[in-house]
Amino acid sequence: MDNSHADYKEGRAISTRAKDILLAPLRLALSPTLLRTYLRTFLILLTSTTLFAIAIVAYTSFYVAYIPVQGISVPVYLHFDTSTPAHGNDGAAGRRFPYGVADVKGLVARQKYDVGVEIELPRSDRNLAAGNWMVGVEVRGPGSTVGEEVRKGLLEWEGEEDFSRGKQRARMPVPGVGRPAVLARSRRPALLTYRSWVTEHAYRTLRLPLYVLGWGQESETLSVLLLESVEFERGWRSIPTSLRLEVRSATPLEIYRVKVLFVARLEGLRWVMYTHRLASFVVFTSLFWGVEMGVVLLTWGYFTLLFGAGRANEEEAASREKSFIKSEPDMMGATTPKTEPSSAPSTPRSDTSRTFPTLSNQQSLHYSSGEAGKIKREQDREEKLSLEDVPLRTEAEADDEDDD
């Protein structure tokens, strides 16, 4: 029976030890210190991820606002004078040159632009015989007030109409609004590419299948640069909102289509951000994110030190109050140390002597209080006194008694 009980206890001890060994990593992982570490790590990861997303959005917004549109294409629909020239003359007398007006959107201030025009026209005999002809453009700002002086450009103003959006009714003049101010203007010559008779016929012969199948046209596209590095000042009155294009030639030209191009000439940081987009994204996003994380960590450290120091001071003061012995003066002026009362409940004690039961082979156990023990010791001492302890009379004392 005793052996089975001992084996049971031994097996239970082994299972308890094995259970403690297996649960030791889990208990360590779920300790309060590591739980606080997990919480701090999660908060740091969440904050860093949020700030990184904010950095991406901030750089993207800055890129869109700071980098202008690289190329703005504005189609221009030319208006031709359909009136018959006087006396059958095909010249410029009594005839208006083709012109077109278009709106311009997307230009920014303090940015250099190259303004050019692309004209697609057929290589007809009439266009080839026209020789050199002129292309002029005016970049205009918003409408000006009547009191301002409006300069009349080299191009004509009279009779301007815009049918690019369909036939429109005549508008009454708006009080207080005059013609738009001219911000920039330029006129440049243009000429179709010259080819000799042999070269022209050989070129057309080689491209004849494309012309027959409709995959090509006997046309040529001319690119004319009108304005170089033109820059507009700040202010809404200095930002272009429209343009006017005019084509002047000795004989009327046959034109397919025309468009004006505004190409931004990027410099400095804008050039770096536009040319090296990926590298700029990585560098500036990381820089912005690093600044955000630095501010967050500094703020966290400051508040940690602030509240941590205050909590440490409170704990130290509490420990001092617990271990501090108060000294209070009594009626006579003396100081009597006074300790804080203990929170543990006091156990009542009795001075009565007791004898506790023990086993038969052990000595009996007796208890006696301090006063009882003291009285018992005095009684034992009196019982041990004998006649030997009584002092004997000396011879001098005996002589004195005889004399008496």
mmCIF file of C-alpha atoms in Angstrom:
data_model
loop_
_atom_site.group_PDB
_atom_site.id
_atom_site.type_symbol
_atom_site.label_atom_id
_atom_site.label_comp_id
_atom_site.label_asym_id
_atom_site.label_seq_id
_atom_site.Cartn_x
_atom_site.Cartn_y
_atom_site.Cartn_z
ATOM 1 C CA MET A 1 0.000 0.000 0.000
ATOM 2 C CA ASP A 2 2.789 2.375 0.951
ATOM 3 C CA ASN A 3 4.726 1.447 -2.182
ATOM 4 C CA SER A 4 1.760 2.176 -4.457
ATOM 5 C CA HIS A 5 1.214 5.504 -2.744
ATOM 6 C CA ALA A 6 4.893 6.417 -3.199
ATOM 7 C CA ASP A 7 4.761 5.371 -6.880
ATOM 8 C CA TYR A 8 1.669 7.536 -7.388
ATOM 9 C CA LYS A 9 3.403 10.534 -5.847
ATOM 10 C CA GLU A 10 6.517 9.963 -7.947
ATOM 11 C CA GLY A 11 4.490 9.661 -11.180
ATOM 12 C CA ARG A 12 2.577 12.794 -10.339
ATOM 13 C CA ALA A 13 5.807 14.686 -9.696
ATOM 14 C CA ILE A 14 7.210 13.569 -13.066
ATOM 15 C CA SER A 15 4.053 14.636 -14.931
ATOM 16 C CA THR A 16 4.047 17.997 -13.139
ATOM 17 C CA ARG A 17 7.713 18.541 -14.031
ATOM 18 C CA ALA A 18 7.085 17.619 -17.672
ATOM 19 C CA LYS A 19 4.089 19.939 -17.799
ATOM 20 C CA ASP A 20 6.153 22.798 -16.361
ATOM 21 C CA ILE A 21 8.896 22.181 -18.930
ATOM 22 C CA LEU A 22 6.430 22.174 -21.818
ATOM 23 C CA LEU A 23 4.549 25.258 -20.646
ATOM 24 C CA ALA A 24 7.669 27.234 -19.757
ATOM 25 C CA PRO A 25 8.044 28.818 -23.280
ATOM 26 C CA LEU A 26 4.333 29.690 -23.338
ATOM 27 C CA ARG A 27 4.490 31.253 -19.904
ATOM 28 C CA LEU A 28 7.576 33.194 -20.934
ATOM 29 C CA ALA A 29 5.911 34.369 -24.137
ATOM 30 C CA LEU A 30 2.811 35.487 -22.244
ATOM 31 C CA SER A 31 4.654 37.241 -19.454
ATOM 32 C CA PRO A 32 3.554 40.817 -18.697
ATOM 33 C CA THR A 33 6.897 42.238 -19.864
ATOM 34 C CA LEU A 34 6.682 40.542 -23.256
ATOM 35 C CA LEU A 35 3.008 41.474 -23.608
ATOM 36 C CA ARG A 36 3.939 45.130 -23.156
ATOM 37 C CA THR A 37 6.704 44.642 -25.719
ATOM 38 C CA TYR A 38 4.231 43.096 -28.184
ATOM 39 C CA LEU A 39 1.849 46.022 -27.722
ATOM 40 C CA ARG A 40 4.575 48.594 -28.274
ATOM 41 C CA THR A 41 5.838 46.778 -31.366
ATOM 42 C CA PHE A 42 2.328 46.588 -32.820
ATOM 43 C CA LEU A 43 1.751 50.288 -32.189
ATOM 44 C CA ILE A 44 5.088 51.186 -33.801
ATOM 45 C CA LEU A 45 4.349 49.046 -36.881
ATOM 46 C CA LEU A 46 0.844 50.473 -37.219
ATOM 47 C CA THR A 47 2.097 54.030 -36.847
ATOM 48 C CA SER A 48 4.984 53.549 -39.289
ATOM 49 C CA THR A 49 2.693 51.973 -41.899
ATOM 50 C CA THR A 50 0.173 54.792 -41.578
ATOM 51 C CA LEU A 51 2.874 57.436 -41.817
ATOM 52 C CA PHE A 52 4.392 55.710 -44.859
ATOM 53 C CA ALA A 53 1.018 55.802 -46.617
ATOM 54 C CA ILE A 54 0.704 59.481 -45.703
ATOM 55 C CA ALA A 55 4.208 60.097 -47.108
ATOM 56 C CA ILE A 56 3.234 58.456 -50.414
ATOM 57 C CA VAL A 57 0.066 60.542 -50.687
ATOM 58 C CA ALA A 58 1.964 63.710 -49.752
ATOM 59 C CA TYR A 59 4.697 63.153 -52.371
ATOM 60 C CA THR A 60 2.132 62.316 -55.038
ATOM 61 C CA SER A 61 0.168 65.476 -54.268
ATOM 62 C CA PHE A 62 3.353 67.548 -54.275
ATOM 63 C CA TYR A 63 4.416 66.027 -57.613
ATOM 64 C CA VAL A 64 1.080 66.783 -59.242
ATOM 65 C CA ALA A 65 1.017 70.352 -57.905
ATOM 66 C CA TYR A 66 4.690 71.180 -58.491
ATOM 67 C CA ILE A 67 5.426 69.499 -61.832
ATOM 68 C CA PRO A 68 3.537 71.179 -64.694
ATOM 69 C CA VAL A 69 2.043 69.314 -67.607
ATOM 70 C CA GLN A 70 4.956 68.531 -69.910
ATOM 71 C CA GLY A 71 3.084 69.007 -73.159
ATOM 72 C CA ILE A 72 -0.218 70.769 -73.881
ATOM 73 C CA SER A 73 -1.728 70.300 -77.321
ATOM 74 C CA VAL A 74 -4.347 72.833 -78.412
ATOM 75 C CA PRO A 75 -6.164 72.153 -81.682
ATOM 76 C CA VAL A 76 -6.946 75.288 -83.666
ATOM 77 C CA TYR A 77 -9.749 75.402 -86.238
ATOM 78 C CA LEU A 78 -8.929 77.961 -88.912
ATOM 79 C CA HIS A 79 -11.567 80.224 -90.411
ATOM 80 C CA PHE A 80 -11.185 81.010 -94.094
ATOM 81 C CA ASP A 81 -12.580 84.024 -95.890
ATOM 82 C CA THR A 82 -15.215 82.682 -98.266
ATOM 83 C CA SER A 83 -15.836 86.040 -99.975
ATOM 84 C CA THR A 84 -14.809 86.346 -103.638
ATOM 85 C CA PRO A 85 -11.727 88.552 -104.160
ATOM 86 C CA ALA A 86 -12.316 91.822 -105.959
ATOM 87 C CA HIS A 87 -11.798 91.754 -109.754
ATOM 88 C CA GLY A 88 -11.091 88.042 -109.592
ATOM 89 C CA ASN A 89 -7.767 88.827 -107.984
ATOM 90 C CA ASP A 90 -6.436 85.877 -106.027
ATOM 91 C CA GLY A 91 -4.076 88.066 -104.018
ATOM 92 C CA ALA A 92 -4.305 89.500 -100.564
ATOM 93 C CA ALA A 93 -6.151 92.662 -101.500
ATOM 94 C CA GLY A 94 -9.623 92.734 -100.017
ATOM 95 C CA ARG A 95 -9.202 89.283 -98.424
ATOM 96 C CA ARG A 96 -8.710 88.189 -94.839
ATOM 97 C CA PHE A 97 -6.109 85.607 -93.912
ATOM 98 C CA PRO A 98 -7.079 82.343 -92.213
ATOM 99 C CA TYR A 99 -7.126 82.581 -88.429
ATOM 100 C CA GLY A 100 -8.358 80.622 -85.428
ATOM 101 C CA VAL A 101 -9.036 81.229 -81.722
ATOM 102 C CA ALA A 102 -8.769 78.510 -79.048
ATOM 103 C CA ASP A 103 -8.822 78.223 -75.277
ATOM 104 C CA VAL A 104 -5.677 77.289 -73.358
ATOM 105 C CA LYS A 105 -5.766 75.482 -70.018
ATOM 106 C CA GLY A 106 -3.089 74.022 -67.761
ATOM 107 C CA LEU A 107 -0.354 76.661 -67.955
ATOM 108 C CA VAL A 108 1.360 77.757 -64.748
ATOM 109 C CA ALA A 109 3.312 80.828 -63.737
ATOM 110 C CA ARG A 110 7.083 81.050 -63.389
ATOM 111 C CA GLN A 111 7.629 78.208 -65.827
ATOM 112 C CA LYS A 112 9.399 78.412 -69.168
ATOM 113 C CA TYR A 113 7.539 77.138 -72.241
ATOM 114 C CA ASP A 114 8.443 76.522 -75.856
ATOM 115 C CA VAL A 115 5.462 77.309 -78.103
ATOM 116 C CA GLY A 116 5.280 75.693 -81.516
ATOM 117 C CA VAL A 117 2.730 74.946 -84.195
ATOM 118 C CA GLU A 118 2.215 71.837 -86.293
ATOM 119 C CA ILE A 119 0.492 72.335 -89.634
ATOM 120 C CA GLU A 120 -0.489 69.424 -91.843
ATOM 121 C CA LEU A 121 -1.141 70.408 -95.450
ATOM 122 C CA PRO A 122 -1.145 68.585 -98.818
ATOM 123 C CA ARG A 123 1.776 68.819 -101.233
ATOM 124 C CA SER A 124 -0.430 70.264 -103.905
ATOM 125 C CA ASP A 125 0.782 72.456 -106.729
ATOM 126 C CA ARG A 126 -0.967 75.437 -105.155
ATOM 127 C CA ASN A 127 0.816 75.026 -101.823
ATOM 128 C CA LEU A 128 4.159 74.420 -103.497
ATOM 129 C CA ALA A 129 3.702 77.555 -105.583
ATOM 130 C CA ALA A 130 2.899 79.653 -102.493
ATOM 131 C CA GLY A 131 6.574 79.804 -101.519
ATOM 132 C CA ASN A 132 7.301 81.256 -98.095
ATOM 133 C CA TRP A 133 4.368 82.149 -95.876
ATOM 134 C CA MET A 134 4.015 83.421 -92.311
ATOM 135 C CA VAL A 135 2.564 81.864 -89.161
ATOM 136 C CA GLY A 136 1.687 84.173 -86.279
ATOM 137 C CA VAL A 137 0.424 83.470 -82.779
ATOM 138 C CA GLU A 138 -0.762 85.618 -79.887
ATOM 139 C CA VAL A 139 -1.046 84.286 -76.342
ATOM 140 C CA ARG A 140 -3.723 86.177 -74.434
ATOM 141 C CA GLY A 141 -4.665 86.583 -70.819
ATOM 142 C CA PRO A 142 -8.097 87.074 -69.206
ATOM 143 C CA GLY A 143 -10.367 89.944 -70.232
ATOM 144 C CA SER A 144 -9.133 93.358 -69.091
ATOM 145 C CA THR A 145 -11.131 96.290 -67.763
ATOM 146 C CA VAL A 146 -12.115 99.245 -69.879
ATOM 147 C CA GLY A 147 -9.787 101.621 -68.026
ATOM 148 C CA GLU A 148 -6.684 99.637 -68.975
ATOM 149 C CA GLU A 149 -4.748 100.264 -72.128
ATOM 150 C CA VAL A 150 -5.028 97.345 -74.500
ATOM 151 C CA ARG A 151 -2.362 97.148 -77.107
ATOM 152 C CA LYS A 152 -3.334 96.024 -80.547
ATOM 153 C CA GLY A 153 -0.972 93.313 -81.802
ATOM 154 C CA LEU A 154 0.497 92.751 -85.169
ATOM 155 C CA LEU A 155 -2.394 90.468 -85.968
ATOM 156 C CA GLU A 156 -5.855 91.736 -86.723
ATOM 157 C CA TRP A 157 -8.638 92.026 -84.123
ATOM 158 C CA GLU A 158 -11.634 92.923 -86.251
ATOM 159 C CA GLY A 159 -14.460 90.519 -86.794
ATOM 160 C CA GLU A 160 -13.184 87.664 -84.597
ATOM 161 C CA GLU A 161 -15.559 84.727 -84.435
ATOM 162 C CA ASP A 162 -15.179 81.231 -83.091
ATOM 163 C CA PHE A 163 -17.300 78.516 -84.702
ATOM 164 C CA SER A 164 -15.318 75.608 -83.233
ATOM 165 C CA ARG A 165 -18.218 74.921 -80.818
ATOM 166 C CA GLY A 166 -20.935 75.379 -83.438
ATOM 167 C CA LYS A 167 -22.896 78.417 -84.540
ATOM 168 C CA GLN A 168 -23.343 80.831 -81.650
ATOM 169 C CA ARG A 169 -25.520 83.854 -81.206
ATOM 170 C CA ALA A 170 -24.055 87.296 -81.123
ATOM 171 C CA ARG A 171 -23.326 88.359 -77.578
ATOM 172 C CA MET A 172 -23.944 91.761 -76.134
ATOM 173 C CA PRO A 173 -20.832 93.497 -74.850
ATOM 174 C CA VAL A 174 -20.266 92.944 -71.138
ATOM 175 C CA PRO A 175 -19.943 96.211 -69.197
ATOM 176 C CA GLY A 176 -16.525 96.725 -67.656
ATOM 177 C CA VAL A 177 -14.832 94.006 -69.734
ATOM 178 C CA GLY A 178 -12.624 94.784 -72.697
ATOM 179 C CA ARG A 179 -10.484 92.753 -75.065
ATOM 180 C CA PRO A 180 -7.969 90.342 -73.537
ATOM 181 C CA ALA A 181 -4.428 91.551 -73.037
ATOM 182 C CA VAL A 182 -1.693 90.111 -75.230
ATOM 183 C CA LEU A 183 0.919 88.376 -73.066
ATOM 184 C CA ALA A 184 3.222 87.147 -75.868
ATOM 185 C CA ARG A 185 3.297 87.172 -79.653
ATOM 186 C CA SER A 186 5.489 85.906 -82.443
ATOM 187 C CA ARG A 187 5.542 85.456 -86.234
ATOM 188 C CA ARG A 188 7.768 82.934 -88.018
ATOM 189 C CA PRO A 189 8.167 81.906 -91.697
ATOM 190 C CA ALA A 190 7.352 78.455 -93.026
ATOM 191 C CA LEU A 191 7.961 76.594 -96.294
ATOM 192 C CA LEU A 192 7.182 73.163 -97.676
ATOM 193 C CA THR A 193 10.161 70.877 -98.186
ATOM 194 C CA TYR A 194 11.643 71.238 -101.662
ATOM 195 C CA ARG A 195 12.117 68.153 -103.844
ATOM 196 C CA SER A 196 13.285 68.045 -107.399
ATOM 197 C CA TRP A 197 11.096 66.638 -110.162
ATOM 198 C CA VAL A 198 12.900 63.284 -110.186
ATOM 199 C CA THR A 199 12.943 62.929 -106.405
ATOM 200 C CA GLU A 200 9.309 63.884 -106.089
ATOM 201 C CA HIS A 201 8.131 61.365 -108.667
ATOM 202 C CA ALA A 202 10.346 58.596 -107.274
ATOM 203 C CA TYR A 203 9.044 59.263 -103.772
ATOM 204 C CA ARG A 204 5.427 59.130 -104.913
ATOM 205 C CA THR A 205 6.024 56.009 -106.975
ATOM 206 C CA LEU A 206 7.486 54.106 -104.025
ATOM 207 C CA ARG A 207 4.603 55.120 -101.788
ATOM 208 C CA LEU A 208 1.924 54.558 -104.459
ATOM 209 C CA PRO A 209 0.628 51.272 -102.938
ATOM 210 C CA LEU A 210 0.077 53.011 -99.619
ATOM 211 C CA TYR A 211 -1.791 55.798 -101.320
ATOM 212 C CA VAL A 212 -3.984 53.325 -103.213
ATOM 213 C CA LEU A 213 -4.801 51.295 -100.075
ATOM 214 C CA GLY A 214 -5.548 54.433 -98.091
ATOM 215 C CA TRP A 215 -2.671 53.878 -95.637
ATOM 216 C CA GLY A 216 -0.937 57.118 -96.587
ATOM 217 C CA GLN A 217 -1.580 60.636 -97.789
ATOM 218 C CA GLU A 218 0.288 62.984 -100.073
ATOM 219 C CA SER A 219 0.764 65.479 -97.261
ATOM 220 C CA GLU A 220 3.471 67.002 -95.168
ATOM 221 C CA THR A 221 3.493 68.139 -91.510
ATOM 222 C CA LEU A 222 5.455 71.287 -90.755
ATOM 223 C CA SER A 223 6.659 72.083 -87.227
ATOM 224 C CA VAL A 224 7.349 75.764 -86.637
ATOM 225 C CA LEU A 225 8.802 76.996 -83.337
ATOM 226 C CA LEU A 226 7.197 80.323 -82.507
ATOM 227 C CA LEU A 227 8.180 81.161 -78.900
ATOM 228 C CA GLU A 228 11.215 79.959 -76.944
ATOM 229 C CA SER A 229 11.482 79.913 -73.154
ATOM 230 C CA VAL A 230 8.537 82.234 -72.675
ATOM 231 C CA GLU A 231 7.697 82.693 -68.991
ATOM 232 C CA PHE A 232 4.582 84.154 -67.438
ATOM 233 C CA GLU A 233 4.514 86.154 -64.221
ATOM 234 C CA ARG A 234 2.455 85.348 -61.163
ATOM 235 C CA GLY A 235 -1.127 86.501 -60.909
ATOM 236 C CA TRP A 236 -4.317 85.481 -62.605
ATOM 237 C CA ARG A 237 -4.023 88.301 -65.153
ATOM 238 C CA SER A 238 -0.653 86.939 -66.341
ATOM 239 C CA ILE A 239 -1.770 83.342 -66.958
ATOM 240 C CA PRO A 240 -2.800 82.675 -70.580
ATOM 241 C CA THR A 241 -6.356 81.596 -71.185
ATOM 242 C CA SER A 242 -6.603 81.734 -74.968
ATOM 243 C CA LEU A 243 -4.572 82.112 -78.154
ATOM 244 C CA ARG A 244 -5.066 83.370 -81.667
ATOM 245 C CA LEU A 245 -3.314 81.822 -84.683
ATOM 246 C CA GLU A 246 -3.105 83.328 -88.155
ATOM 247 C CA VAL A 247 -1.587 82.098 -91.411
ATOM 248 C CA ARG A 248 -0.533 84.699 -94.007
ATOM 249 C CA SER A 249 0.499 83.849 -97.559
ATOM 250 C CA ALA A 250 0.543 85.403 -100.999
ATOM 251 C CA THR A 251 -1.953 82.834 -102.232
ATOM 252 C CA PRO A 252 -4.540 80.982 -100.124
ATOM 253 C CA LEU A 253 -3.143 77.768 -98.647
ATOM 254 C CA GLU A 254 -4.840 74.396 -98.495
ATOM 255 C CA ILE A 255 -4.530 73.130 -94.892
ATOM 256 C CA TYR A 256 -5.677 69.866 -93.322
ATOM 257 C CA ARG A 257 -5.300 70.587 -89.614
ATOM 258 C CA VAL A 258 -3.413 72.829 -87.188
ATOM 259 C CA LYS A 259 -2.461 72.481 -83.520
ATOM 260 C CA VAL A 260 -0.392 74.553 -81.138
ATOM 261 C CA LEU A 261 1.976 72.831 -78.683
ATOM 262 C CA PHE A 262 3.102 74.200 -75.323
ATOM 263 C CA VAL A 263 6.150 72.223 -74.143
ATOM 264 C CA ALA A 264 7.402 72.916 -70.617
ATOM 265 C CA ARG A 265 11.161 73.413 -70.344
ATOM 266 C CA LEU A 266 11.885 71.923 -66.917
ATOM 267 C CA GLU A 267 14.856 73.083 -64.898
ATOM 268 C CA GLY A 268 16.355 72.346 -61.478
ATOM 269 C CA LEU A 269 14.292 70.239 -59.101
ATOM 270 C CA ARG A 270 11.430 69.918 -61.562
ATOM 271 C CA TRP A 271 13.753 68.408 -64.143
ATOM 272 C CA VAL A 272 15.157 65.933 -61.597
ATOM 273 C CA MET A 273 11.705 64.876 -60.372
ATOM 274 C CA TYR A 274 10.347 64.470 -63.910
ATOM 275 C CA THR A 275 13.393 62.792 -65.475
ATOM 276 C CA HIS A 276 14.220 60.446 -62.570
ATOM 277 C CA ARG A 277 10.742 59.654 -61.325
ATOM 278 C CA LEU A 278 11.433 56.379 -59.499
ATOM 279 C CA ALA A 279 14.583 57.602 -57.757
ATOM 280 C CA SER A 280 12.879 60.853 -56.773
ATOM 281 C CA PHE A 281 9.897 58.938 -55.422
ATOM 282 C CA VAL A 282 12.085 56.682 -53.277
ATOM 283 C CA VAL A 283 14.308 59.486 -51.984
ATOM 284 C CA PHE A 284 11.651 62.073 -51.189
ATOM 285 C CA THR A 285 9.138 59.568 -49.801
ATOM 286 C CA SER A 286 11.801 58.052 -47.533
ATOM 287 C CA LEU A 287 12.906 61.503 -46.429
ATOM 288 C CA PHE A 288 9.372 62.598 -45.641
ATOM 289 C CA TRP A 289 8.645 59.310 -43.848
ATOM 290 C CA GLY A 290 11.877 59.573 -41.850
ATOM 291 C CA VAL A 291 10.983 63.070 -40.692
ATOM 292 C CA GLU A 292 7.534 61.875 -39.630
ATOM 293 C CA MET A 293 8.955 58.899 -37.728
ATOM 294 C CA GLY A 294 11.573 61.097 -36.087
ATOM 295 C CA VAL A 295 8.936 63.506 -34.842
ATOM 296 C CA VAL A 296 6.773 60.627 -33.557
ATOM 297 C CA LEU A 297 9.667 58.929 -31.753
ATOM 298 C CA LEU A 298 10.852 62.171 -30.196
ATOM 299 C CA THR A 299 7.330 62.949 -29.014
ATOM 300 C CA TRP A 300 6.898 59.428 -27.652
ATOM 301 C CA GLY A 301 10.248 59.574 -25.854
ATOM 302 C CA TYR A 302 9.447 62.967 -24.358
ATOM 303 C CA PHE A 303 6.092 61.842 -22.964
ATOM 304 C CA THR A 304 7.594 58.558 -21.781
ATOM 305 C CA LEU A 305 10.273 60.384 -19.835
ATOM 306 C CA LEU A 306 7.737 62.900 -18.537
ATOM 307 C CA PHE A 307 5.174 60.409 -17.269
ATOM 308 C CA GLY A 308 7.783 57.789 -16.361
ATOM 309 C CA ALA A 309 9.658 60.245 -14.131
ATOM 310 C CA GLY A 310 6.413 61.306 -12.468
ATOM 311 C CA ARG A 311 5.399 57.681 -11.843
ATOM 312 C CA ALA A 312 8.849 56.839 -10.450
ATOM 313 C CA ASN A 313 8.649 59.827 -8.107
ATOM 314 C CA GLU A 314 5.214 58.704 -6.908
ATOM 315 C CA GLU A 315 6.422 55.163 -6.263
ATOM 316 C CA GLU A 316 9.495 56.406 -4.414
ATOM 317 C CA ALA A 317 7.387 58.722 -2.269
ATOM 318 C CA ALA A 318 4.978 55.901 -1.477
ATOM 319 C CA SER A 319 7.832 53.593 -0.446
ATOM 320 C CA ARG A 320 9.263 56.305 1.742
ATOM 321 C CA GLU A 321 5.930 56.845 3.433
ATOM 322 C CA LYS A 322 5.616 53.127 4.150
ATOM 323 C CA SER A 323 9.079 52.803 5.671
ATOM 324 C CA PHE A 324 9.166 56.187 7.395
ATOM 325 C CA ILE A 325 9.003 56.217 11.227
ATOM 326 C CA LYS A 326 7.065 59.132 12.511
ATOM 327 C CA SER A 327 8.399 60.903 15.650
ATOM 328 C CA GLU A 328 5.826 62.756 17.701
ATOM 329 C CA PRO A 329 6.628 64.809 20.896
ATOM 330 C CA ASP A 330 4.925 63.715 24.112
ATOM 331 C CA MET A 331 3.728 65.835 27.001
ATOM 332 C CA MET A 332 7.227 66.171 28.498
ATOM 333 C CA GLY A 333 8.750 67.326 25.233
ATOM 334 C CA ALA A 334 10.511 64.027 24.525
ATOM 335 C CA THR A 335 10.076 62.449 21.163
ATOM 336 C CA THR A 336 8.620 58.988 21.075
ATOM 337 C CA PRO A 337 9.054 56.957 17.908
ATOM 338 C CA LYS A 338 5.771 55.890 16.453
ATOM 339 C CA THR A 339 5.550 53.322 13.722
ATOM 340 C CA GLU A 340 2.733 52.887 11.328
ATOM 341 C CA PRO A 341 0.191 50.329 12.480
ATOM 342 C CA SER A 342 0.521 47.031 10.709
ATOM 343 C CA SER A 343 -2.277 45.938 8.439
ATOM 344 C CA ALA A 344 -1.908 42.286 9.492
ATOM 345 C CA PRO A 345 -4.477 41.196 12.080
ATOM 346 C CA SER A 346 -3.096 40.681 15.572
ATOM 347 C CA THR A 347 -3.389 37.221 17.160
ATOM 348 C CA PRO A 348 -4.526 37.206 20.810
ATOM 349 C CA ARG A 349 -2.011 35.621 23.150
ATOM 350 C CA SER A 350 -2.540 34.068 26.634
ATOM 351 C CA ASP A 351 -0.084 33.953 29.544
ATOM 352 C CA THR A 352 -1.476 30.634 30.798
ATOM 353 C CA SER A 353 1.036 27.798 30.911
ATOM 354 C CA ARG A 354 0.149 24.839 28.726
ATOM 355 C CA THR A 355 1.347 21.312 28.132
ATOM 356 C CA PHE A 356 0.961 20.093 24.551
ATOM 357 C CA PRO A 357 0.378 16.440 23.693
ATOM 358 C CA THR A 358 3.261 14.523 22.127
ATOM 359 C CA LEU A 359 4.014 10.979 21.080
ATOM 360 C CA SER A 360 4.766 8.359 23.659
ATOM 361 C CA ASN A 361 8.425 8.142 22.746
ATOM 362 C CA GLN A 362 8.962 11.935 22.872
ATOM 363 C CA GLN A 363 9.473 14.299 25.757
ATOM 364 C CA SER A 364 6.486 16.304 26.861
ATOM 365 C CA LEU A 365 6.225 19.862 25.494
ATOM 366 C CA HIS A 366 5.504 22.626 28.041
ATOM 367 C CA TYR A 367 4.752 26.313 27.446
ATOM 368 C CA SER A 368 4.962 29.038 30.085
ATOM 369 C CA SER A 369 4.536 32.779 29.713
ATOM 370 C CA GLY A 370 7.171 35.296 30.723
ATOM 371 C CA GLU A 371 5.688 36.187 34.128
ATOM 372 C CA ALA A 372 4.905 32.608 34.995
ATOM 373 C CA GLY A 373 8.356 31.516 34.016
ATOM 374 C CA LYS A 374 9.903 34.236 36.126
ATOM 375 C CA ILE A 375 7.886 33.262 39.223
ATOM 376 C CA LYS A 376 8.717 29.600 38.681
ATOM 377 C CA ARG A 377 12.414 30.332 38.420
ATOM 378 C CA GLU A 378 12.288 32.323 41.714
ATOM 379 C CA GLN A 379 10.518 29.422 43.449
ATOM 380 C CA ASP A 380 13.051 26.927 42.190
ATOM 381 C CA ARG A 381 15.835 29.199 43.419
ATOM 382 C CA GLU A 382 14.306 29.382 46.923
ATOM 383 C CA GLU A 383 13.858 25.622 47.055
ATOM 384 C CA LYS A 384 17.510 25.079 46.220
ATOM 385 C CA LEU A 385 18.593 27.143 49.259
ATOM 386 C CA SER A 386 19.904 24.888 52.087
ATOM 387 C CA LEU A 387 21.605 25.254 55.512
ATOM 388 C CA GLU A 388 24.932 25.416 53.787
ATOM 389 C CA ASP A 389 23.967 28.725 52.285
ATOM 390 C CA VAL A 390 23.210 30.277 55.764
ATOM 391 C CA PRO A 391 26.268 32.341 56.941
ATOM 392 C CA LEU A 392 27.984 31.251 60.157
ATOM 393 C CA ARG A 393 28.812 33.660 62.993
ATOM 394 C CA THR A 394 32.352 34.741 63.246
ATOM 395 C CA GLU A 395 34.478 34.628 66.493
ATOM 396 C CA ALA A 396 34.285 38.399 66.933
ATOM 397 C CA GLU A 397 30.516 38.278 66.983
ATOM 398 C CA ALA A 398 30.664 35.470 69.639
ATOM 399 C CA ASP A 399 32.916 37.486 71.931
ATOM 400 C CA ASP A 400 30.583 40.430 71.729
ATOM 401 C CA GLU A 401 27.699 38.284 72.821
ATOM 402 C CA ASP A 402 29.689 36.920 75.825
ATOM 403 C CA ASP A 403 30.540 40.386 76.979
ATOM 404 C CA ASP A 404 26.907 41.227 76.929
#
